[in-house]
Amino acid sequence: MAVKESNMTPLGTPLPDLTIPDLDGNPVSLRVAATARPSVIAFLCNHCPYVRHVEPGITAVAAEFAPSDVVFLGVCSNDIERYPDDDVPGLREQQARTSWRFPYLIDADQSAAKAFGAACTPDFFVYSAAGKLVYRGALDNATPGNHEPVTGDLLRDAIGKTLAGETVPQPHRPSLGCGIKWKPGNEPEAVTND
């Protein structure tokens, strides 16, 4: 398993103007969904042990901010030919297992992962109501085997500060997880599938 860190996309980068289908095939426009509202885009998948380890934290943070004016979207960009657990049935099972209520989008052509600069699962991106990147990185300090509790504190703090119109202080901790499973020949420059 190739472990990767977030690419740490430059702060201030605009929210990509993409339309991605949800698990039912309905198109979701990221820009329309996030119009004048802060947004969290989480690159996730079903098979990754790093995602599975922090699922309770993702569930808690998404539920905490559900009543507020924050858009929360999950995106799966993995190659489903080689990782069939990350196809629609597996993602539906994951939603049921975790009680995730946010839309889960299928980035079949991997254009979203490239546009966001996503490198791993999980990988989190928080955008201001103006559609500018204000945080990218980890949910918290927890990874499988490091004995840190799953708290969601880093993402929670970033969302809270964004809602309050405050700057999210740096440095941002990079997320750590399984590398995005690129389709053969689709890897961004300088990315390898180990």
mmCIF file of C-alpha atoms in Angstrom:
data_model
loop_
_atom_site.group_PDB
_atom_site.id
_atom_site.type_symbol
_atom_site.label_atom_id
_atom_site.label_comp_id
_atom_site.label_asym_id
_atom_site.label_seq_id
_atom_site.Cartn_x
_atom_site.Cartn_y
_atom_site.Cartn_z
ATOM 1 C CA MET A 1 0.000 0.000 0.000
ATOM 2 C CA ALA A 2 1.450 3.341 -1.071
ATOM 3 C CA VAL A 3 1.033 5.943 1.685
ATOM 4 C CA LYS A 4 0.842 9.543 0.507
ATOM 5 C CA GLU A 5 0.518 12.974 2.075
ATOM 6 C CA SER A 6 -1.675 15.829 0.867
ATOM 7 C CA ASN A 7 -0.210 17.886 -1.961
ATOM 8 C CA MET A 8 -1.097 21.024 0.038
ATOM 9 C CA THR A 9 -2.770 22.910 -2.810
ATOM 10 C CA PRO A 10 -2.024 26.668 -2.470
ATOM 11 C CA LEU A 11 -4.404 28.578 -0.219
ATOM 12 C CA GLY A 12 -6.631 31.000 -2.103
ATOM 13 C CA THR A 13 -7.052 28.576 -5.019
ATOM 14 C CA PRO A 14 -10.648 28.846 -6.330
ATOM 15 C CA LEU A 15 -13.134 26.023 -5.923
ATOM 16 C CA PRO A 16 -12.996 24.060 -9.191
ATOM 17 C CA ASP A 17 -16.013 24.588 -11.447
ATOM 18 C CA LEU A 18 -16.964 20.941 -11.931
ATOM 19 C CA THR A 19 -20.132 18.900 -12.169
ATOM 20 C CA ILE A 20 -19.817 15.382 -10.763
ATOM 21 C CA PRO A 21 -22.535 12.707 -10.519
ATOM 22 C CA ASP A 22 -23.743 11.413 -7.170
ATOM 23 C CA LEU A 23 -24.359 7.728 -6.399
ATOM 24 C CA ASP A 24 -27.699 7.893 -8.227
ATOM 25 C CA GLY A 25 -26.127 9.475 -11.318
ATOM 26 C CA ASN A 26 -27.592 12.932 -10.604
ATOM 27 C CA PRO A 27 -25.202 15.747 -11.622
ATOM 28 C CA VAL A 28 -23.955 17.954 -8.763
ATOM 29 C CA SER A 29 -22.364 21.283 -9.652
ATOM 30 C CA LEU A 30 -19.764 22.116 -7.014
ATOM 31 C CA ARG A 31 -20.002 25.863 -7.649
ATOM 32 C CA VAL A 32 -23.808 25.873 -7.531
ATOM 33 C CA ALA A 33 -23.892 23.707 -4.386
ATOM 34 C CA ALA A 34 -21.437 26.014 -2.637
ATOM 35 C CA THR A 35 -22.852 29.358 -3.828
ATOM 36 C CA ALA A 36 -22.204 31.925 -1.079
ATOM 37 C CA ARG A 37 -21.604 29.167 1.472
ATOM 38 C CA PRO A 38 -18.467 27.617 2.938
ATOM 39 C CA SER A 39 -17.826 24.122 1.630
ATOM 40 C CA VAL A 40 -15.904 21.018 2.594
ATOM 41 C CA ILE A 41 -14.816 18.638 -0.155
ATOM 42 C CA ALA A 42 -13.558 15.333 1.242
ATOM 43 C CA PHE A 43 -11.767 12.831 -0.997
ATOM 44 C CA LEU A 44 -12.788 9.458 0.400
ATOM 45 C CA CYS A 45 -13.236 5.830 -0.569
ATOM 46 C CA ASN A 46 -14.533 2.613 0.931
ATOM 47 C CA HIS A 47 -11.513 0.309 0.897
ATOM 48 C CA CYS A 48 -8.789 2.527 2.430
ATOM 49 C CA PRO A 49 -7.842 1.652 6.038
ATOM 50 C CA TYR A 50 -6.922 5.318 6.657
ATOM 51 C CA VAL A 51 -10.437 6.433 5.721
ATOM 52 C CA ARG A 52 -12.029 3.602 7.695
ATOM 53 C CA HIS A 53 -9.982 4.559 10.750
ATOM 54 C CA VAL A 54 -11.334 8.134 10.792
ATOM 55 C CA GLU A 55 -14.906 7.423 9.599
ATOM 56 C CA PRO A 56 -16.370 8.158 13.061
ATOM 57 C CA GLY A 57 -14.640 11.551 13.085
ATOM 58 C CA ILE A 58 -15.914 12.398 9.599
ATOM 59 C CA THR A 59 -19.421 11.392 10.667
ATOM 60 C CA ALA A 60 -19.243 13.555 13.798
ATOM 61 C CA VAL A 61 -17.894 16.662 12.047
ATOM 62 C CA ALA A 62 -20.347 16.423 9.139
ATOM 63 C CA ALA A 63 -23.281 15.952 11.555
ATOM 64 C CA GLU A 64 -22.128 18.822 13.775
ATOM 65 C CA PHE A 65 -22.111 21.295 10.894
ATOM 66 C CA ALA A 66 -25.195 19.906 9.087
ATOM 67 C CA PRO A 67 -27.498 22.520 10.702
ATOM 68 C CA SER A 68 -25.149 25.355 9.690
ATOM 69 C CA ASP A 69 -24.662 26.862 6.267
ATOM 70 C CA VAL A 70 -21.818 24.535 5.244
ATOM 71 C CA VAL A 71 -21.857 22.300 2.166
ATOM 72 C CA PHE A 72 -20.184 18.933 2.821
ATOM 73 C CA LEU A 73 -19.447 16.668 -0.157
ATOM 74 C CA GLY A 74 -17.586 13.375 -0.404
ATOM 75 C CA VAL A 75 -15.759 12.473 -3.625
ATOM 76 C CA CYS A 76 -14.393 9.075 -4.650
ATOM 77 C CA SER A 77 -11.829 9.238 -7.453
ATOM 78 C CA ASN A 78 -10.334 5.756 -7.311
ATOM 79 C CA ASP A 79 -10.034 3.424 -10.296
ATOM 80 C CA ILE A 80 -12.953 1.053 -9.730
ATOM 81 C CA GLU A 81 -11.619 -1.493 -12.210
ATOM 82 C CA ARG A 82 -8.754 -2.264 -9.847
ATOM 83 C CA TYR A 83 -10.581 -1.309 -6.619
ATOM 84 C CA PRO A 84 -14.176 -2.537 -7.045
ATOM 85 C CA ASP A 85 -14.980 -1.915 -3.348
ATOM 86 C CA ASP A 86 -14.921 1.791 -4.292
ATOM 87 C CA ASP A 87 -17.686 1.436 -6.904
ATOM 88 C CA VAL A 88 -21.248 2.582 -6.171
ATOM 89 C CA PRO A 89 -22.368 -0.539 -4.195
ATOM 90 C CA GLY A 90 -19.334 -0.280 -1.913
ATOM 91 C CA LEU A 91 -19.868 3.441 -1.369
ATOM 92 C CA ARG A 92 -23.540 2.846 -0.567
ATOM 93 C CA GLU A 93 -22.485 0.243 1.993
ATOM 94 C CA GLN A 94 -20.028 2.751 3.449
ATOM 95 C CA GLN A 95 -22.752 5.399 3.720
ATOM 96 C CA ALA A 96 -24.982 2.914 5.543
ATOM 97 C CA ARG A 97 -22.140 1.830 7.846
ATOM 98 C CA THR A 98 -21.160 5.394 8.750
ATOM 99 C CA SER A 99 -24.560 7.155 8.629
ATOM 100 C CA TRP A 100 -23.088 9.759 6.267
ATOM 101 C CA ARG A 101 -25.872 12.035 5.059
ATOM 102 C CA PHE A 102 -23.799 14.204 2.726
ATOM 103 C CA PRO A 103 -23.756 13.602 -1.045
ATOM 104 C CA TYR A 104 -21.099 11.144 -2.223
ATOM 105 C CA LEU A 105 -19.857 11.904 -5.731
ATOM 106 C CA ILE A 106 -18.206 9.614 -8.280
ATOM 107 C CA ASP A 107 -15.177 11.160 -10.017
ATOM 108 C CA ALA A 108 -15.001 8.450 -12.695
ATOM 109 C CA ASP A 109 -12.637 10.349 -15.008
ATOM 110 C CA GLN A 110 -10.518 11.536 -12.044
ATOM 111 C CA SER A 111 -10.758 15.151 -13.229
ATOM 112 C CA ALA A 112 -11.857 16.351 -9.775
ATOM 113 C CA ALA A 113 -8.875 14.756 -8.019
ATOM 114 C CA LYS A 114 -6.580 16.473 -10.523
ATOM 115 C CA ALA A 115 -8.365 19.844 -10.282
ATOM 116 C CA PHE A 116 -8.247 19.867 -6.480
ATOM 117 C CA GLY A 117 -4.722 18.476 -6.294
ATOM 118 C CA ALA A 118 -5.969 15.578 -4.165
ATOM 119 C CA ALA A 119 -3.272 13.033 -3.430
ATOM 120 C CA CYS A 120 -4.695 10.599 -0.912
ATOM 121 C CA THR A 121 -7.723 9.280 0.907
ATOM 122 C CA PRO A 122 -8.751 10.922 3.101
ATOM 123 C CA ASP A 123 -7.885 14.428 1.864
ATOM 124 C CA PHE A 124 -9.913 17.470 3.001
ATOM 125 C CA PHE A 125 -10.414 20.862 1.341
ATOM 126 C CA VAL A 126 -12.311 23.753 2.995
ATOM 127 C CA TYR A 127 -13.450 26.720 0.901
ATOM 128 C CA SER A 128 -14.769 30.075 2.061
ATOM 129 C CA ALA A 129 -18.190 31.410 1.053
ATOM 130 C CA ALA A 130 -16.283 33.304 -1.666
ATOM 131 C CA GLY A 131 -15.070 29.963 -3.065
ATOM 132 C CA LYS A 132 -11.407 30.321 -2.055
ATOM 133 C CA LEU A 133 -9.377 27.514 -0.461
ATOM 134 C CA VAL A 134 -8.770 28.292 3.233
ATOM 135 C CA TYR A 135 -7.720 24.868 4.559
ATOM 136 C CA ARG A 136 -6.359 21.642 3.120
ATOM 137 C CA GLY A 137 -5.066 18.663 4.958
ATOM 138 C CA ALA A 138 -6.003 16.302 7.758
ATOM 139 C CA LEU A 139 -9.134 15.604 9.777
ATOM 140 C CA ASP A 140 -7.005 15.348 12.926
ATOM 141 C CA ASN A 141 -3.769 13.723 14.076
ATOM 142 C CA ALA A 142 -5.108 10.136 14.009
ATOM 143 C CA THR A 143 -3.822 7.487 11.619
ATOM 144 C CA PRO A 144 -3.990 3.704 11.954
ATOM 145 C CA GLY A 145 -1.473 2.551 14.522
ATOM 146 C CA ASN A 146 -0.341 5.936 15.896
ATOM 147 C CA HIS A 147 -2.657 5.690 18.950
ATOM 148 C CA GLU A 148 -3.901 9.273 18.533
ATOM 149 C CA PRO A 149 -7.640 9.626 19.178
ATOM 150 C CA VAL A 150 -9.993 10.319 16.277
ATOM 151 C CA THR A 151 -11.350 13.745 17.233
ATOM 152 C CA GLY A 152 -11.885 15.642 13.961
ATOM 153 C CA ASP A 153 -10.415 18.695 15.708
ATOM 154 C CA LEU A 154 -8.325 20.070 12.834
ATOM 155 C CA LEU A 155 -11.171 19.996 10.312
ATOM 156 C CA ARG A 156 -13.719 21.151 12.928
ATOM 157 C CA ASP A 157 -11.539 24.144 13.825
ATOM 158 C CA ALA A 158 -11.008 25.031 10.150
ATOM 159 C CA ILE A 159 -14.758 24.950 9.446
ATOM 160 C CA GLY A 160 -15.565 26.946 12.582
ATOM 161 C CA LYS A 161 -13.033 29.648 11.756
ATOM 162 C CA THR A 162 -14.270 29.807 8.161
ATOM 163 C CA LEU A 163 -17.869 30.254 9.328
ATOM 164 C CA ALA A 164 -16.701 33.033 11.660
ATOM 165 C CA GLY A 165 -14.831 34.773 8.825
ATOM 166 C CA GLU A 166 -11.483 34.124 10.501
ATOM 167 C CA THR A 167 -8.242 32.884 8.960
ATOM 168 C CA VAL A 168 -7.320 29.251 9.600
ATOM 169 C CA PRO A 169 -3.829 29.494 11.134
ATOM 170 C CA GLN A 170 -0.948 27.718 9.473
ATOM 171 C CA PRO A 171 0.778 25.376 9.245
ATOM 172 C CA HIS A 172 -1.953 22.991 8.152
ATOM 173 C CA ARG A 173 -1.209 19.354 8.899
ATOM 174 C CA PRO A 174 -1.119 17.314 5.667
ATOM 175 C CA SER A 175 -3.507 14.406 5.515
ATOM 176 C CA LEU A 176 -1.944 10.971 5.310
ATOM 177 C CA GLY A 177 -3.521 7.996 3.610
ATOM 178 C CA CYS A 178 -3.659 5.668 0.643
ATOM 179 C CA GLY A 179 -2.649 7.359 -2.590
ATOM 180 C CA ILE A 180 -5.441 8.050 -5.073
ATOM 181 C CA LYS A 181 -5.741 4.940 -7.252
ATOM 182 C CA TRP A 182 -5.127 6.469 -10.667
ATOM 183 C CA LYS A 183 -6.258 4.722 -13.795
ATOM 184 C CA PRO A 184 -3.275 3.483 -15.816
ATOM 185 C CA GLY A 185 -1.855 6.390 -17.805
ATOM 186 C CA ASN A 186 -4.031 8.939 -15.955
ATOM 187 C CA GLU A 187 -1.566 9.807 -13.203
ATOM 188 C CA PRO A 188 -0.799 13.518 -12.775
ATOM 189 C CA GLU A 189 2.819 14.479 -13.374
ATOM 190 C CA ALA A 190 5.188 13.295 -10.648
ATOM 191 C CA VAL A 191 2.582 10.868 -9.261
ATOM 192 C CA THR A 192 3.286 7.159 -9.241
ATOM 193 C CA ASN A 193 1.059 4.260 -8.297
ATOM 194 C CA ASP A 194 3.178 2.045 -6.086
#
